[in-house]
mmCIF file of C-alpha atoms in Angstrom:
data_model
loop_
_atom_site.group_PDB
_atom_site.id
_atom_site.type_symbol
_atom_site.label_atom_id
_atom_site.label_comp_id
_atom_site.label_asym_id
_atom_site.label_seq_id
_atom_site.Cartn_x
_atom_site.Cartn_y
_atom_site.Cartn_z
ATOM 1 C CA MET A 1353 -31.220 -8.638 35.112
ATOM 2 C CA SER A 1354 -28.060 -6.861 34.118
ATOM 3 C CA GLY A 1355 -28.994 -5.825 30.611
ATOM 4 C CA THR A 1356 -25.706 -7.275 29.350
ATOM 5 C CA GLU A 1357 -27.205 -10.246 27.538
ATOM 6 C CA SER A 1358 -26.812 -10.114 23.791
ATOM 7 C CA ILE A 1359 -29.856 -9.878 21.574
ATOM 8 C CA ASP A 1360 -29.002 -13.306 20.165
ATOM 9 C CA SER A 1361 -28.799 -14.986 23.576
ATOM 10 C CA THR A 1362 -31.540 -17.181 24.942
ATOM 11 C CA TRP A 1363 -32.717 -15.884 28.266
ATOM 12 C CA MET A 1364 -35.220 -17.804 30.339
ATOM 13 C CA LEU A 1365 -37.031 -15.981 33.100
ATOM 14 C CA SER A 1366 -37.532 -17.966 36.297
ATOM 15 C CA ASP A 1367 -40.780 -17.669 38.275
ATOM 16 C CA LYS A 1368 -38.935 -15.779 40.999
ATOM 17 C CA GLU A 1369 -37.365 -13.322 38.527
ATOM 18 C CA GLY A 1370 -40.744 -12.842 36.858
ATOM 19 C CA GLY A 1371 -42.334 -12.057 40.196
ATOM 20 C CA VAL A 1372 -39.611 -9.550 41.031
ATOM 21 C CA LEU A 1373 -39.980 -7.828 37.652
ATOM 22 C CA ALA A 1374 -43.765 -7.775 37.980
ATOM 23 C CA GLY A 1375 -43.390 -6.178 41.413
ATOM 24 C CA ARG A 1376 -41.031 -3.565 40.002
ATOM 25 C CA TRP A 1377 -43.471 -2.891 37.164
ATOM 26 C CA TRP A 1378 -46.362 -2.329 39.586
ATOM 27 C CA LYS A 1379 -44.229 -0.035 41.733
ATOM 28 C CA TRP A 1380 -43.323 1.947 38.603
ATOM 29 C CA ASP A 1381 -46.951 2.121 37.455
ATOM 30 C CA LEU A 1382 -48.449 3.083 40.798
ATOM 31 C CA SER A 1383 -45.827 5.762 41.496
ATOM 32 C CA ALA A 1384 -46.772 7.782 38.407
ATOM 33 C CA PRO A 1385 -48.914 10.867 38.946
ATOM 34 C CA ASP A 1386 -52.286 10.665 37.195
ATOM 35 C CA ASP A 1387 -51.355 13.345 34.669
ATOM 36 C CA ARG A 1388 -48.207 11.430 33.568
ATOM 37 C CA SER A 1389 -49.300 7.833 34.017
ATOM 38 C CA PRO A 1390 -47.949 5.645 31.193
ATOM 39 C CA VAL A 1391 -50.907 3.281 31.699
ATOM 40 C CA LYS A 1392 -53.507 6.055 31.374
ATOM 41 C CA ASP A 1393 -51.583 7.633 28.464
ATOM 42 C CA LEU A 1394 -53.391 7.377 25.132
ATOM 43 C CA THR A 1395 -50.525 8.356 22.786
ATOM 44 C CA GLY A 1396 -47.222 7.152 24.258
ATOM 45 C CA GLU A 1397 -46.281 10.666 25.338
ATOM 46 C CA HIS A 1398 -45.542 9.436 28.864
ATOM 47 C CA ALA A 1399 -43.947 6.092 27.985
ATOM 48 C CA SER A 1400 -40.509 7.247 29.108
ATOM 49 C CA TRP A 1401 -41.717 8.488 32.491
ATOM 50 C CA ASN A 1402 -39.336 7.377 35.256
ATOM 51 C CA GLN A 1403 -37.853 4.495 33.236
ATOM 52 C CA LEU A 1404 -35.073 2.513 34.857
ATOM 53 C CA ASP A 1405 -31.509 2.118 33.608
ATOM 54 C CA ASP A 1406 -31.506 -1.687 33.483
ATOM 55 C CA LEU A 1407 -34.740 -2.325 31.568
ATOM 56 C CA TRP A 1408 -37.707 -0.623 29.959
ATOM 57 C CA PHE A 1409 -41.277 -1.053 31.130
ATOM 58 C CA LEU A 1410 -44.095 -1.011 28.630
ATOM 59 C CA ALA A 1411 -47.489 0.035 29.929
ATOM 60 C CA GLY A 1412 -50.685 -1.833 29.298
ATOM 61 C CA THR A 1413 -54.110 -0.338 29.900
ATOM 62 C CA TYR A 1414 -56.703 -0.532 32.625
ATOM 63 C CA GLY A 1415 -59.133 -1.745 29.983
ATOM 64 C CA GLY A 1416 -59.856 -0.933 26.374
ATOM 65 C CA GLN A 1417 -57.572 -0.415 23.406
ATOM 66 C CA VAL A 1418 -54.983 2.262 22.814
ATOM 67 C CA VAL A 1419 -52.337 2.789 20.165
ATOM 68 C CA ARG A 1420 -49.128 4.311 21.500
ATOM 69 C CA ARG A 1421 -45.784 5.118 19.962
ATOM 70 C CA CYS A 1422 -42.551 5.425 21.899
ATOM 71 C CA GLU A 1423 -38.813 5.089 21.452
ATOM 72 C CA ILE A 1424 -36.996 2.458 23.488
ATOM 73 C CA PRO A 1425 -33.235 2.806 23.936
ATOM 74 C CA SER A 1426 -31.293 0.294 21.850
ATOM 75 C CA GLY A 1427 -30.216 -2.816 23.722
ATOM 76 C CA ARG A 1428 -32.548 -2.220 26.675
ATOM 77 C CA PRO A 1429 -34.494 -5.308 27.778
ATOM 78 C CA ILE A 1430 -38.273 -4.796 27.810
ATOM 79 C CA PHE A 1431 -40.732 -5.992 30.417
ATOM 80 C CA PHE A 1432 -44.503 -5.804 30.403
ATOM 81 C CA PRO A 1433 -47.156 -7.775 32.237
ATOM 82 C CA VAL A 1434 -49.628 -9.853 30.294
ATOM 83 C CA LEU A 1435 -52.355 -8.589 32.635
ATOM 84 C CA ASN A 1436 -52.118 -5.347 34.561
ATOM 85 C CA MET A 1437 -55.467 -4.900 36.193
ATOM 86 C CA GLN A 1438 -56.199 -4.720 39.885
ATOM 87 C CA HIS A 1439 -59.290 -6.186 41.405
ATOM 88 C CA THR A 1440 -60.228 -6.189 45.024
ATOM 89 C CA ARG A 1441 -62.689 -8.723 46.267
ATOM 90 C CA ALA A 1442 -64.964 -8.167 49.184
ATOM 91 C CA HIS A 1443 -65.465 -11.366 51.086
ATOM 92 C CA SER A 1444 -68.618 -11.670 53.071
ATOM 93 C CA LYS A 1445 -69.905 -14.475 55.139
ATOM 94 C CA THR A 1446 -73.119 -15.958 53.997
ATOM 95 C CA PRO A 1447 -75.620 -16.531 56.749
ATOM 96 C CA GLY A 1448 -75.748 -20.087 57.952
ATOM 97 C CA PRO A 1449 -78.895 -22.236 58.013
#
């Protein structure tokens, strides 16, 4: 994504591009220190933390509702995941008969 598309243009995200952006979003999220995490932020104070030059990431939550306010640079594409929760599953073998 170059960020050069006009606001009026139609831009379709391929599955591969979506996966790459989602990976970049997770890297951005997980690299934030706890005290400046945009996802843990309740006000939007940390929304601009470590933002990239080619797009702007919006943070979701790890559950629950928050209302945040932030300023996004004009003309910057925005990316946010629909879901941004992590869940690890423990797999165990069930005893056989």
